[in-house]
Amino acid sequence: MSSYYDIDFTELSLRYPELSRHFIADTNKYDLNSNDAIIDLTKAILDYKFNLKINLNKNKLCPRIPNRLEYLKFIKELPLQSKQNDELYIIDVGTGHSVIYPLLGCRFFQNCKFIGTDIDQSSIQEAIENVKLNNLDNRIKIYLNLANDDFFNLSKYGLMTNVNDVNNNIITICNPPFYSSLQEIEAKKTAKFQIKKYYSPITQNEFVTIGGEYHFIVKMINESLQLKNKITWYTSLVGNFSNLELLVKYLKQNNIPNYFVKALLPSNKFKNNKVTQRWIIGWCFHGLKIRNSIIYKNSPNLKKFNQINEFNIPLNSYWDLNQLIETSLNKLNYKGELYRIDDSKLEIQFPGNVWSRTFRRKFETHVNNRHPNDNDHNDNNDDDKDVHRGAVKRTKLQLANDQDFTIFLIEMRKNSITIFWKYGFNYKIFESFCGFIKRLVDG
Ligand SMILES: C[S@@+](CC[C@H](N)C(=O)[O-])C[C@H]1O[C@@H](n2cnc3c(N)ncnc32)[C@H](O)[C@@H]1O
């Protein structure tokens, strides 16, 4: 069994005999059209592939694993504010009785703890049992919330003992109730609900919330505007394409500097060709970016919802990294801090658009106006010799405010250069740097 999708049902049923009763006699195919069959299969796969035991309530949502796995795999790609010894916490809003994201997450993330919350008292009890069943109480904590409570009550979860404590990386995830009413579900009559009589009977909390997913996520955004960097990334699934535009608009209106929208692969393998499409929306208040190429994998049609952070420059002639550094960066008055990752990759930090004429003038004025005994002066001489120290002095020189501080990753290939805007807030600086490098290599 190479992937979740390639399930060898025969092999699985030898190991989990309870699956045998779900095979259709004539065709010997596994019958996915019953709630019991889905539950038994989900339990078998969680045990077989992830060594997870789980009790699933027949009256509640049975979690489909593929898109939950995809969500978690993607979360792993999100860049963190790198403090190596800090712990990663993931808050799962609406963890459900299956507590599926934290359980799977414990298999995916090495040094990560989970907080699962829910408003459903009975689901909370079942979730606690499922955590105990796997001896994961030391990594997963479950909290009952009330519908009007904050989603991200950090002090209640023991995550924020000090109000200024931003040392931990915290990511929030959520599979929200998507609908505003049972009538909306009926009206939409999606593939999922047309066959719902065969699937898990749903409880209202799981699918319905006042105002639907849009209001649910807007509430998250509003809370994030208070908490800002105390949480590293805020994310949620979105089930309705038309909400993406509205949510991105809301993020922009609130000047949230960094956001993305990513599509999950449609999970159709499990549902007799009935396709369910979900998206992930995410935002943060720091400057770390998730690369466009990761976002656009399987989601090329989402460009209009995303901020550009990668730029590709075709090369007319061969260039290598040394040549690029020699020709451009070393000649700048105020050098960035350079980290050569390997022969073809370079990371540079700049306090602002140091390649621009305006910046050069500011720099020269600053240098000329300094007192000879000023420490900065000595530093500047060092700076001329040592290209690696440029960014260290950004605070001393105060040539740019932090909003202009930027990190680029430059990747040289045979026929092209890719510039990835790894960190920053000022898009104009990224644009201007791409123009600077393009003019240079175009000669
Ligand atoms: C679609 S279910 C997701 C369950 C589980 N995470 C999964 O993926 O299978 C949504 C869950 O959110 C919970 N929920 C609804 N409103 C909530 C709120 N305000 N705070 C926390 N959880 C909530 C529901 O009780 C339900 O368990």
XYZ file of N, CA and C and ligand atoms in Angstrom, residues 61-64 68 92-102 117-120 123 143 145-151 174-178 203-209 216 219 237, ligand 1:
159
model
N -19.612 12.977 12.585
C -18.813 13.054 11.363
C -17.645 12.062 11.389
N -17.617 11.224 10.360
C -16.477 10.309 10.226
C -15.430 11.010 9.362
N -14.253 11.270 9.904
C -13.292 12.096 9.154
C -12.683 11.350 7.979
N -12.756 11.974 6.799
C -12.042 11.419 5.635
C -10.584 11.813 5.796
N -7.438 15.652 5.180
C -6.887 16.072 6.479
C -5.366 15.910 6.484
N -6.276 23.381 17.194
C -7.274 22.882 16.253
C -8.649 23.340 16.742
N -9.188 24.337 16.067
C -10.495 24.881 16.469
C -11.585 23.950 15.926
N -12.400 23.386 16.811
C -13.453 22.449 16.389
C -12.849 21.090 16.083
N -12.216 20.515 17.096
C -11.449 19.272 16.875
C -12.354 18.062 16.649
N -13.597 18.168 17.125
C -14.557 17.085 16.901
C -14.283 15.887 17.797
N -15.239 14.913 17.776
C -15.059 13.760 18.667
C -13.881 12.895 18.241
N -13.551 12.967 16.950
C -12.474 12.099 16.434
C -11.093 12.659 16.770
N -11.038 13.947 17.092
C -9.783 14.651 17.377
C -8.728 14.283 16.317
N -9.200 14.257 15.086
C -8.404 13.666 14.009
C -7.140 14.460 13.669
N -7.243 15.784 13.625
C -6.034 16.544 13.261
C -4.930 16.388 14.305
N -5.233 16.551 15.592
C -4.167 16.339 16.572
C -3.595 14.918 16.544
N -10.058 22.218 20.525
C -11.189 22.844 21.212
C -12.484 22.437 20.526
N -13.570 22.465 21.275
C -14.883 22.228 20.661
C -15.963 22.781 21.586
N -17.134 23.036 20.986
C -18.237 23.543 21.807
C -19.187 22.400 22.194
N -18.927 21.227 21.679
C -19.842 20.104 21.903
C -19.302 19.249 23.060
N -18.667 15.598 22.358
C -17.490 15.392 21.489
C -16.210 15.560 22.299
N -9.994 21.208 25.130
C -10.710 22.230 25.905
C -12.135 22.422 25.380
N -15.080 24.849 24.726
C -15.341 26.285 24.558
C -16.849 26.514 24.497
N -17.252 27.722 24.775
C -18.652 28.070 24.529
C -18.697 28.769 23.173
N -19.863 28.722 22.535
C -19.952 29.250 21.170
C -19.480 30.701 21.081
N -19.702 31.476 22.164
C -19.297 32.886 22.090
C -17.883 33.148 22.612
N -17.239 32.107 23.102
C -15.869 32.291 23.610
C -14.932 32.669 22.471
N -13.779 33.243 22.878
C -12.728 33.452 21.869
C -12.255 32.103 21.356
N -11.893 32.065 20.096
C -11.315 30.834 19.542
C -9.922 30.587 20.128
N -8.291 24.758 11.342
C -9.728 24.631 11.602
C -10.442 24.022 10.403
N -11.326 23.084 10.698
C -12.262 22.588 9.696
C -13.615 23.079 10.178
N -14.042 24.257 9.729
C -15.204 24.899 10.375
C -16.534 24.289 9.942
N -17.583 24.555 10.702
C -18.911 24.230 10.185
C -19.117 25.125 8.948
N -19.459 24.534 7.822
C -19.458 25.317 6.577
C -20.761 26.078 6.321
N -24.268 15.782 13.065
C -24.848 16.569 14.142
C -24.775 18.015 13.685
N -25.720 18.800 14.132
C -25.834 20.164 13.622
C -24.574 21.003 13.854
N -23.985 20.869 15.048
C -22.776 21.641 15.373
C -21.662 21.429 14.359
N -21.633 20.242 13.809
C -20.505 19.920 12.933
C -20.572 20.659 11.599
N -21.775 20.948 11.152
C -21.892 21.559 9.826
C -22.526 22.934 9.819
N -23.170 23.293 10.903
C -23.932 24.546 10.875
C -23.443 25.501 11.959
N -23.247 26.756 11.558
C -22.901 27.791 12.533
C -23.582 29.081 12.076
N -17.673 32.619 10.689
C -16.778 31.870 11.577
C -15.337 32.348 11.372
N -14.666 35.956 12.353
C -14.464 36.062 13.810
C -12.997 35.738 14.132
N -9.785 25.850 6.876
C -10.347 25.348 5.623
C -11.506 26.250 5.222
C -16.767 20.153 10.481
S -16.560 19.705 12.170
C -14.832 19.277 12.173
C -14.481 18.154 13.114
C -13.040 17.630 12.954
N -12.077 18.684 13.148
C -12.853 17.022 11.587
O -12.148 17.613 10.769
O -13.415 15.965 11.341
C -16.617 21.264 12.988
C -16.433 21.174 14.508
O -16.396 22.497 15.026
C -17.078 22.508 16.271
N -17.454 23.914 16.551
C -18.512 24.612 16.106
N -18.477 25.874 16.591
C -17.344 25.977 17.330
C -16.718 27.030 18.079
N -17.266 28.222 18.161
N -15.547 26.760 18.716
C -14.983 25.549 18.642
N -15.521 24.523 17.951
C -16.686 24.726 17.304
C -18.230 21.559 16.057
O -18.769 21.082 17.257
C -17.543 20.466 15.232
O -17.002 19.478 16.064
